[in-house]
Tab-separated table of C-alpha atoms in Angstrom:
chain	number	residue	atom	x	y	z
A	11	UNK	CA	-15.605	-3.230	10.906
A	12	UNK	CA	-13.995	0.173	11.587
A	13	UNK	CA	-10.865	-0.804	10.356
A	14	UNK	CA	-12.516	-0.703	7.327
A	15	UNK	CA	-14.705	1.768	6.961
A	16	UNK	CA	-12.316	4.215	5.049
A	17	UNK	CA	-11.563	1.524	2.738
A	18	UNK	CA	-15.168	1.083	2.218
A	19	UNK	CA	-15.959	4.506	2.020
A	20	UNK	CA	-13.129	4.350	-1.288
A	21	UNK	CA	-14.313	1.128	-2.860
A	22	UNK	CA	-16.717	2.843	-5.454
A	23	UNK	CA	-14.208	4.579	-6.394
A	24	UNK	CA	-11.243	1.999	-6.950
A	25	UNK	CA	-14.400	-0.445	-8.642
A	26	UNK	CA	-14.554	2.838	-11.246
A	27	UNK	CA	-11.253	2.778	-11.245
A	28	UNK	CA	-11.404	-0.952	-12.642
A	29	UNK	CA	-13.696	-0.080	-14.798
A	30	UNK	CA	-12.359	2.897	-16.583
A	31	UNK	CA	-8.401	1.434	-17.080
A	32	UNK	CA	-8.974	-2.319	-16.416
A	33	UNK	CA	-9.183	-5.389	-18.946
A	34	UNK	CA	-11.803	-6.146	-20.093
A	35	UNK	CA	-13.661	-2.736	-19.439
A	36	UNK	CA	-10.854	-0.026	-20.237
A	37	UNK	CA	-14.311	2.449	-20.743
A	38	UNK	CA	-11.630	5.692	-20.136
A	39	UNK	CA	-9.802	4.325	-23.905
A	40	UNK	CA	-13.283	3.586	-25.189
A	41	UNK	CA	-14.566	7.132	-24.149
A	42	UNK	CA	-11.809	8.885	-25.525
A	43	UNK	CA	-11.749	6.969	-28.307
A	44	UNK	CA	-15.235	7.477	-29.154
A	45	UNK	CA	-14.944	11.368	-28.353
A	46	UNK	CA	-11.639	12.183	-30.553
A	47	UNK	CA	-12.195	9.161	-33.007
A	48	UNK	CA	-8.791	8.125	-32.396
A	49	UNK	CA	-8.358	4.483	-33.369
A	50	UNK	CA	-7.679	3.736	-29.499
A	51	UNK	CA	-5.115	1.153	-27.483
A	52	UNK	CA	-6.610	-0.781	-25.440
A	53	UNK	CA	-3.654	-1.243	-23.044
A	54	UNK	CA	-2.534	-1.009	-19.633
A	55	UNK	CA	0.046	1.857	-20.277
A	56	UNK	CA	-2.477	4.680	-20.159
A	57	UNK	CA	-2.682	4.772	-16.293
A	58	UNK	CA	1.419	4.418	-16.559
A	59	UNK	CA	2.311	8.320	-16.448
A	60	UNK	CA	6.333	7.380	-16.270
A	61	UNK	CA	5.854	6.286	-20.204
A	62	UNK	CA	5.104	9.478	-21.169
A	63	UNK	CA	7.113	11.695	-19.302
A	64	UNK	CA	10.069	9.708	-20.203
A	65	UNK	CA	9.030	10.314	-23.784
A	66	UNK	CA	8.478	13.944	-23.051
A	67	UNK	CA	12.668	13.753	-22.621
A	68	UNK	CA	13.171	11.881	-25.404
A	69	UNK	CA	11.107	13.924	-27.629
A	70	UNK	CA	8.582	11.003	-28.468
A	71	UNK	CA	5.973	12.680	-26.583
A	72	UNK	CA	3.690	13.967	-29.236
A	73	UNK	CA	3.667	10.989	-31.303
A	74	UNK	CA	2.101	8.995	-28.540
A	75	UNK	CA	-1.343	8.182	-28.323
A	76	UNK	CA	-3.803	10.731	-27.676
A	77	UNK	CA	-4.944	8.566	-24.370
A	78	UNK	CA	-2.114	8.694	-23.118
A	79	UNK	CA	-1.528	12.189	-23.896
A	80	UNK	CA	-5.265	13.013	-22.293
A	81	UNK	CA	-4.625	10.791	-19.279
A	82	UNK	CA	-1.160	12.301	-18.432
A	83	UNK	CA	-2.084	15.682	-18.730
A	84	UNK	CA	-5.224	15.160	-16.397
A	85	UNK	CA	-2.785	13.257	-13.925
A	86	UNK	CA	-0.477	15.829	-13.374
A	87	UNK	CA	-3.092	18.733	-13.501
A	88	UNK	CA	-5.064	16.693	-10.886
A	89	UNK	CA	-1.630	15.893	-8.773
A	90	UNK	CA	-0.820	19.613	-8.724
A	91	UNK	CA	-4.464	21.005	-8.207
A	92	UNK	CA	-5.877	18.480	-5.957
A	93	UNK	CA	-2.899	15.422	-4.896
A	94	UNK	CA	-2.287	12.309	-5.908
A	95	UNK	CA	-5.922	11.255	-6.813
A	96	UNK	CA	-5.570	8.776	-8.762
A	97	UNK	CA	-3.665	6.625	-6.071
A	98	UNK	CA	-5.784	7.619	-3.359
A	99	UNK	CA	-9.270	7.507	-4.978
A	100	UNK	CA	-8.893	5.202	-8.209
A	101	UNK	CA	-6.441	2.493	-7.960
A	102	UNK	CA	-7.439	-0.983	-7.406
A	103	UNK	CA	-3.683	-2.162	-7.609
A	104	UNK	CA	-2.680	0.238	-4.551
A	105	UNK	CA	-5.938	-0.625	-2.825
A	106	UNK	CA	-5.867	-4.615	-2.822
A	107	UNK	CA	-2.459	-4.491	-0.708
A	108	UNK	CA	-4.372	-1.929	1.985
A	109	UNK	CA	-7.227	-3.974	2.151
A	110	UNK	CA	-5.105	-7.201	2.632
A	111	UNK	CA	-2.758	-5.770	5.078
A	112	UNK	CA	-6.034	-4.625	7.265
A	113	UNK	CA	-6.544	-8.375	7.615
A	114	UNK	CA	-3.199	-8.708	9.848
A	115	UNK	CA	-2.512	-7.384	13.778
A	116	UNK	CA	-0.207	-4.615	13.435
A	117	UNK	CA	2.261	-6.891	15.947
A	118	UNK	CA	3.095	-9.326	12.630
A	119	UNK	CA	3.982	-6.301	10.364
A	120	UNK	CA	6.596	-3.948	9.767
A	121	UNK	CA	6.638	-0.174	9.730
A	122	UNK	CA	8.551	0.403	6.524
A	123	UNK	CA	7.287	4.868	6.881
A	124	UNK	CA	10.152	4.754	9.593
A	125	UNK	CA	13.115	4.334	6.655
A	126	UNK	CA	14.147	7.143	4.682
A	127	UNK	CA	11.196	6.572	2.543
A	128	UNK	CA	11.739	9.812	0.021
A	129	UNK	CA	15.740	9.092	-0.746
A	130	UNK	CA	14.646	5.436	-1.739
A	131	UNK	CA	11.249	6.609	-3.439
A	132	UNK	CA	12.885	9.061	-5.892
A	133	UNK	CA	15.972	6.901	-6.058
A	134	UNK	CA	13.971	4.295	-7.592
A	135	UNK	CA	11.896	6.616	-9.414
A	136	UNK	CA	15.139	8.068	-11.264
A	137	UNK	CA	16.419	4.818	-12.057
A	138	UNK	CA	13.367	3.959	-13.996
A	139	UNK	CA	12.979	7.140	-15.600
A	140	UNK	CA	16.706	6.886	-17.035
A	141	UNK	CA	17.061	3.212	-17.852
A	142	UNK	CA	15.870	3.833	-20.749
A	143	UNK	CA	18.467	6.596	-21.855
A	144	UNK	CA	20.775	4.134	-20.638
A	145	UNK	CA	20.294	1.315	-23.162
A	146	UNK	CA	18.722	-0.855	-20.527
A	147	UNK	CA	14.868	-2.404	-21.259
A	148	UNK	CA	12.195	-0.795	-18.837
A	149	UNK	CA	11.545	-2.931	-16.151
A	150	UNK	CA	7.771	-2.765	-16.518
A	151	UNK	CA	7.900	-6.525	-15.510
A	152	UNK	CA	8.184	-4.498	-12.018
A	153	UNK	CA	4.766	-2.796	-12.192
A	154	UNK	CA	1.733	-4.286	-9.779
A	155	UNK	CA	-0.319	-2.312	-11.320
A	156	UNK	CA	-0.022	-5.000	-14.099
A	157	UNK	CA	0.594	-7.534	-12.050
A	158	UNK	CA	-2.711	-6.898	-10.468
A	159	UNK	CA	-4.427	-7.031	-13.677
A	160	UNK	CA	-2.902	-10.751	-14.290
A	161	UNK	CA	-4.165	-11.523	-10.862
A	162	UNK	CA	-8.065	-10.399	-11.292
A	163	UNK	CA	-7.971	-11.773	-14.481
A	164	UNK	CA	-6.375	-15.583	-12.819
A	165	UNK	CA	-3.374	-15.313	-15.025
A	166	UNK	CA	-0.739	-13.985	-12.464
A	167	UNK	CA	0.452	-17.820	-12.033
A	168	UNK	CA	0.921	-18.386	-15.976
A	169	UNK	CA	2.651	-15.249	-16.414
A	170	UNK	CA	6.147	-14.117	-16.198
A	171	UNK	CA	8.704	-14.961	-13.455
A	172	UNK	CA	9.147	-11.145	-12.897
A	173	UNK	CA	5.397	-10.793	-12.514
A	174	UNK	CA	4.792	-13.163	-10.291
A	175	UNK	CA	7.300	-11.909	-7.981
A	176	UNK	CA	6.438	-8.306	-8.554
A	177	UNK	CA	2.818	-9.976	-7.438
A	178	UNK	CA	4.025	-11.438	-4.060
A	179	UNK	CA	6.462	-8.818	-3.253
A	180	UNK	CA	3.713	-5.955	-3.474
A	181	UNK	CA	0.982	-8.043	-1.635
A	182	UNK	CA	3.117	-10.048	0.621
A	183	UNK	CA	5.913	-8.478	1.569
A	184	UNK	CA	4.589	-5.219	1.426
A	185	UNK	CA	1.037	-6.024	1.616
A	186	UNK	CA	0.038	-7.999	4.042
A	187	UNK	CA	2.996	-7.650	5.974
A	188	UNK	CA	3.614	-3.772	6.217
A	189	UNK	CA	1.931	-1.376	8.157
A	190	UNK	CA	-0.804	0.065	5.842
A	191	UNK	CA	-0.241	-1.975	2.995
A	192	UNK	CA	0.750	0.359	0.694
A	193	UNK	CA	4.921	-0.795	0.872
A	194	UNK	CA	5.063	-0.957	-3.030
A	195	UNK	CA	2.976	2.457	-3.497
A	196	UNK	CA	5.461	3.795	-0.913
A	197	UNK	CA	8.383	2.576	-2.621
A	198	UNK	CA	8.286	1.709	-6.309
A	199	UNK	CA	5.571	2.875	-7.949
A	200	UNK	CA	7.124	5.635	-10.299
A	201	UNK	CA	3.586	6.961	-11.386
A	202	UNK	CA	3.081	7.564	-7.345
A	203	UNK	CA	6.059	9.122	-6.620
A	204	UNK	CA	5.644	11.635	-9.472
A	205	UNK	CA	2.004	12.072	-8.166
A	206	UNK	CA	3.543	13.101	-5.047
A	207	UNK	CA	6.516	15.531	-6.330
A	208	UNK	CA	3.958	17.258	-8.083
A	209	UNK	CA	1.614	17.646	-5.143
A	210	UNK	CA	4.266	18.208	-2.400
A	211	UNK	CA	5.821	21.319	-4.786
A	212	UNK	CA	2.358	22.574	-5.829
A	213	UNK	CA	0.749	22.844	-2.458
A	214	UNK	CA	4.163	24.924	-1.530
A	215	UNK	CA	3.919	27.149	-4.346
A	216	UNK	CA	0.793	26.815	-6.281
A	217	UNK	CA	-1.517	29.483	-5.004
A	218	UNK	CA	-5.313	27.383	-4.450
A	219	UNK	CA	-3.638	24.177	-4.305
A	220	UNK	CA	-5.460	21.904	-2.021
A	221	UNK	CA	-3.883	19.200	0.680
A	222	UNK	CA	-4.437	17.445	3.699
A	223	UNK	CA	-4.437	19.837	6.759
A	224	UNK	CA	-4.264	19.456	10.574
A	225	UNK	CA	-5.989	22.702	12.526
A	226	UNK	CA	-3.248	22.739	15.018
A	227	UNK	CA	-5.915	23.998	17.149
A	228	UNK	CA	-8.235	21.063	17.514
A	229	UNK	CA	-5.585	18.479	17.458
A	230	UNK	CA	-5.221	16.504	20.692
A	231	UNK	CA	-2.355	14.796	19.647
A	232	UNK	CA	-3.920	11.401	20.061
A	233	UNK	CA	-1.821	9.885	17.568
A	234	UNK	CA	-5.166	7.608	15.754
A	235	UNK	CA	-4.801	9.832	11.997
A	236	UNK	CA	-1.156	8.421	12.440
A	237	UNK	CA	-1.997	5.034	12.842
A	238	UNK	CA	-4.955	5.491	9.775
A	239	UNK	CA	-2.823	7.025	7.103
A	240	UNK	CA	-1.720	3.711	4.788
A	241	UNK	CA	1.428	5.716	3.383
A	242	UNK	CA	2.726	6.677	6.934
A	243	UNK	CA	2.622	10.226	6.037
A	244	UNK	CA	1.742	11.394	9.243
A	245	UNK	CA	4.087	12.145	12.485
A	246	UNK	CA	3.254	13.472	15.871
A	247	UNK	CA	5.234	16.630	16.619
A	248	UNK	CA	4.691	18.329	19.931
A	249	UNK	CA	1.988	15.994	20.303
A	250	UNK	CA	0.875	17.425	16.796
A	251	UNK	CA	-0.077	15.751	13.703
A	252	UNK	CA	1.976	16.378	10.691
A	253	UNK	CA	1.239	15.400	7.455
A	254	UNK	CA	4.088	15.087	4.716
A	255	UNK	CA	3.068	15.921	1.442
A	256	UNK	CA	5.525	14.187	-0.520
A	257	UNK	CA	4.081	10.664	0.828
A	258	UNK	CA	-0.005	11.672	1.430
A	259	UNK	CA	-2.148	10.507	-1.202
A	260	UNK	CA	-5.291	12.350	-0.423
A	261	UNK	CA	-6.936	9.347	0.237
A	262	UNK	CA	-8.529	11.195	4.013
A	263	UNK	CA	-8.073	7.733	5.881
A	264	UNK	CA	-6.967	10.173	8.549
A	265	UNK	CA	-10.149	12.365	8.232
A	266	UNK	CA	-12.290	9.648	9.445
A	267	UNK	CA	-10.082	8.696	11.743
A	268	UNK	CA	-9.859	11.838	13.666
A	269	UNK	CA	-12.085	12.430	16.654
A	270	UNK	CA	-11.803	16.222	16.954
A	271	UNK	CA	-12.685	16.818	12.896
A	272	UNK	CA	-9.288	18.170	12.938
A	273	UNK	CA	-8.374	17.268	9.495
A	274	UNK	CA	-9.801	18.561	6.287
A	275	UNK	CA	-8.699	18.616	2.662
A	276	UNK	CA	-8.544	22.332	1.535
A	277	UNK	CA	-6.768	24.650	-0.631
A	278	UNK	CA	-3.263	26.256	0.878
A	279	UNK	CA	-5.219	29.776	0.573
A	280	UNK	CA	-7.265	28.682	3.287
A	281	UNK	CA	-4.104	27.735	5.024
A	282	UNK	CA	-2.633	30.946	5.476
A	283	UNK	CA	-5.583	32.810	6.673
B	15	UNK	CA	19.398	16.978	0.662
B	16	UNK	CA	22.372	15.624	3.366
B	17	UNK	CA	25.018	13.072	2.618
B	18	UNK	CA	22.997	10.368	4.066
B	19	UNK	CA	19.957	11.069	1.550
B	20	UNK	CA	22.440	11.640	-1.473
B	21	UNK	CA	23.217	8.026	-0.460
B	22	UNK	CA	20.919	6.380	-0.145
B	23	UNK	CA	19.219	8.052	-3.286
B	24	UNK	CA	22.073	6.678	-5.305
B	25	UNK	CA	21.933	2.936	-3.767
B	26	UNK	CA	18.156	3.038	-4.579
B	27	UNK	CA	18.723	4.245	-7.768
B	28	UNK	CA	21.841	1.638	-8.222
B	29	UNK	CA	19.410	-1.326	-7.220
B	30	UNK	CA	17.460	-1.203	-9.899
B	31	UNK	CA	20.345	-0.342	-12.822
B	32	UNK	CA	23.154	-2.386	-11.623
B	33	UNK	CA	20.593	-5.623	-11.879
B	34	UNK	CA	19.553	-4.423	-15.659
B	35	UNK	CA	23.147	-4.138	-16.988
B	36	UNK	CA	24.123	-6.815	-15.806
B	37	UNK	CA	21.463	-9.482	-17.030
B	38	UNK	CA	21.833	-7.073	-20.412
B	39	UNK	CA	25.665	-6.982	-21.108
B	40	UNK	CA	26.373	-10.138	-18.596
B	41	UNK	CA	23.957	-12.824	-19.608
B	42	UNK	CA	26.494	-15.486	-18.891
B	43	UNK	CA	26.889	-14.664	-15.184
B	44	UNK	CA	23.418	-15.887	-14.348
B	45	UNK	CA	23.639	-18.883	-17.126
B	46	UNK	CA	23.359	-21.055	-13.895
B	47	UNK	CA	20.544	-19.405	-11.961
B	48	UNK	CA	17.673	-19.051	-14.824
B	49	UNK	CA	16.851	-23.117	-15.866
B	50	UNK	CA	16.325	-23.030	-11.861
B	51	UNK	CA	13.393	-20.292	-12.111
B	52	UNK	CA	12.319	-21.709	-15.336
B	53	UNK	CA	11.465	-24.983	-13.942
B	54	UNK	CA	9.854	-22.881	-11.136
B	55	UNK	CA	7.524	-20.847	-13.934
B	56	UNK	CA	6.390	-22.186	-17.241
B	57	UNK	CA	6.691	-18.179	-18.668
B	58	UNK	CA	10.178	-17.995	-18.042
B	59	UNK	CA	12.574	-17.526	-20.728
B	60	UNK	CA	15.043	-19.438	-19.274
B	61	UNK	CA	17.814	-16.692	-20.464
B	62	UNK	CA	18.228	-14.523	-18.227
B	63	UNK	CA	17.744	-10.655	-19.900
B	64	UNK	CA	15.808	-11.576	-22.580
B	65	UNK	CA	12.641	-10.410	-20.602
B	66	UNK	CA	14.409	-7.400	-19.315
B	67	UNK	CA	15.555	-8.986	-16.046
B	68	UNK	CA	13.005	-7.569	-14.274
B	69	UNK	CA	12.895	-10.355	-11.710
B	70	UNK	CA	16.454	-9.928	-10.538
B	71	UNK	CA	15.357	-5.943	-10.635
B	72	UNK	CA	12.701	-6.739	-8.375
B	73	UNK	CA	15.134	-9.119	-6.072
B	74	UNK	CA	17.667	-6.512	-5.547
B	75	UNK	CA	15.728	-3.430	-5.282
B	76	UNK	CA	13.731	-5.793	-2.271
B	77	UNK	CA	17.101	-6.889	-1.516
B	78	UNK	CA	18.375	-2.718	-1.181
B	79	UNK	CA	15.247	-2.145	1.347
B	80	UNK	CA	15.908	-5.093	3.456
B	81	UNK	CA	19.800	-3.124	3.635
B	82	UNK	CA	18.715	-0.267	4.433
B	83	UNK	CA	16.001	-1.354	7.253
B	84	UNK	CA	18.394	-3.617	8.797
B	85	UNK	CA	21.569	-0.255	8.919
B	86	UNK	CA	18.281	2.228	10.069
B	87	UNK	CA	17.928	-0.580	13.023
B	88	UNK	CA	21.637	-1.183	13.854
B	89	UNK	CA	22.010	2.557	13.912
């Protein structure tokens, strides 16, 4: 049961998660809908952030709808004030494949955090920002997040090919069988890895910025946060944890892993006293 | 960023574009594969880039990790 307790400790937050940007819920569209009387969308695209930063390039930005608008702005301005929240805290689709993989021994799975994880992350992310700009369609047949919607809703296996793939590559391949369970968050998903560039160069150079933080101090080096952390974000050096920003999600799977309470999630002012 | 990163940035980044252009400008090349995957799914098209080609995406970009685990373990 300890293996889950994190996970359980999250749940309420990736069932409000559901709620808010899920089929048939969607209450985030309905409240902003009801609060700007905007005629509302209800689709799956308002949690996508890549949409509208790609149409931030392509100048289409402003005639988007105001969810969208809303829900981007509050992503980034949470990403750069307080991490990737949204992955860590909110989505089911990220979730599912951590909870999945937790139902494996470690000895059947693979630990994809030892590859070059931010080359291939922001490789991938690039190529789906420009594809566009390219002439090429989107791949958003590529996107668990909607492929997880297909799946709670029992529709994955009447859906698209691509889907369905998408489906058993994120939950199998790097589900179930990864280390953490969070292979697709790690890899592919763009709206992560622009959670992450955000956080990683705010809690650098944004003053107050908060982050996960190891008190050199109290850590024993035991190695059990590293082990935790679903996105591999955390290495032992000099038998000290370090956490890499550009892969945590703020989900604190390593807080309540650590023995010593060495761990906390505070702002980088508090850092450099 | 070193060579290596530049690298493997670009494959990454290939992985997913390469697969796209070609099911967009080279439908023909893959006239063989897609009644195979449609009579695995019911949704498929059956022409291959008229959904976007996201499942050969998703193949190669899968494909690109497998690469680069397997050169990260011979090296």
């Amino acid at each position: 049961m300890k293996k889950y307790s994190s996970l359980l400790w999250r749940l309420p937050g990736y069932i409000l998660g559901y709620l808010l940007f899920y089929k048939p819920f969607m209450y985030f569209h309905s409240i902003v809908s009801m609060l700007l009387a905007d005629g509302g969308r209800m689709t799956k695209h308002v949690p996508c952030v890549r949409i509208p930063l790609m149409h931030v390039f392509d100048g289409k930005f402003i005639s988007m709808h105001l969810e969208n608008i809303i829900f981007t702005i509050l992503l980034i301005l949470l990403a750069v004030w307080v991490g990737p929240f949204f992955c860590g805290r909110l989505c089911p689709a990220g979730a599912f494949g951590e909870f999945l993989s937790k139902l494996l021994p470690d000895k059947f799975k693979l630990d994809l955090g030892k590859l070059p994880v931010e080359p291939i992350r922001f490789g991938f992310l690039f190529a789906f920002m420009i594809s566009p700009f390219l002439g090429l369609k989107s791949p958003c047949g590529f996107c668990n997040y909607f492929a997880f919607e297909l799946f709670a809703q029992g529709k994955i296996f009447a859906t698209a090919t691509s889907l369905m793939l998408t489906f058993l590559t994120a939950y199998l391949a790097l589900g179930i069988f990864t280390v953490g369970g969070r292979g697709y968050c790690l890899f592919f998903c763009p709206v992560g890895a622009m959670q992450n560039l955000f956080h990683a160069l705010a809690s650098k150079f944004i003053p107050g910025a908060m982050s996960m933080q190891v008190d050199k101090n109290s850590c024993i080096g035991c190695g059990l946060c590293e082990k935790a952390c679903p996105m591999r974000a955390i290495n032992l050096k000099e038998k000290k944890a370090e956490i890499n920003t550009w892969r945590c999600i703020t989900c604190r799977a390593c807080k309540y892993a650590c023995p010593k309470e060495a761990i906390s999630f505070k702002s980088n002012l508090e850092e450099k006293r | 960023m070193n060579k290596e990163q530049g690298l493997i940035f670009g494959g990454a980044a290939s992985s997913l574009l390469i697969p796209q252009a070609i099911s967009q400008v080279l439908p023909e090349t893959l006239a063989k594969a897609a009644p195979l995957v449609q009579n695995l799914s019911g949704s498929c098209t059956g022409v291959c880039g008229s959904c976007g080609g996201t499942c050969l995406t998703g193949l190669c970009a899968m494909g690109y990790l497998g690469a680069v685990a397997l050169w990260k373990k011979n090296k």
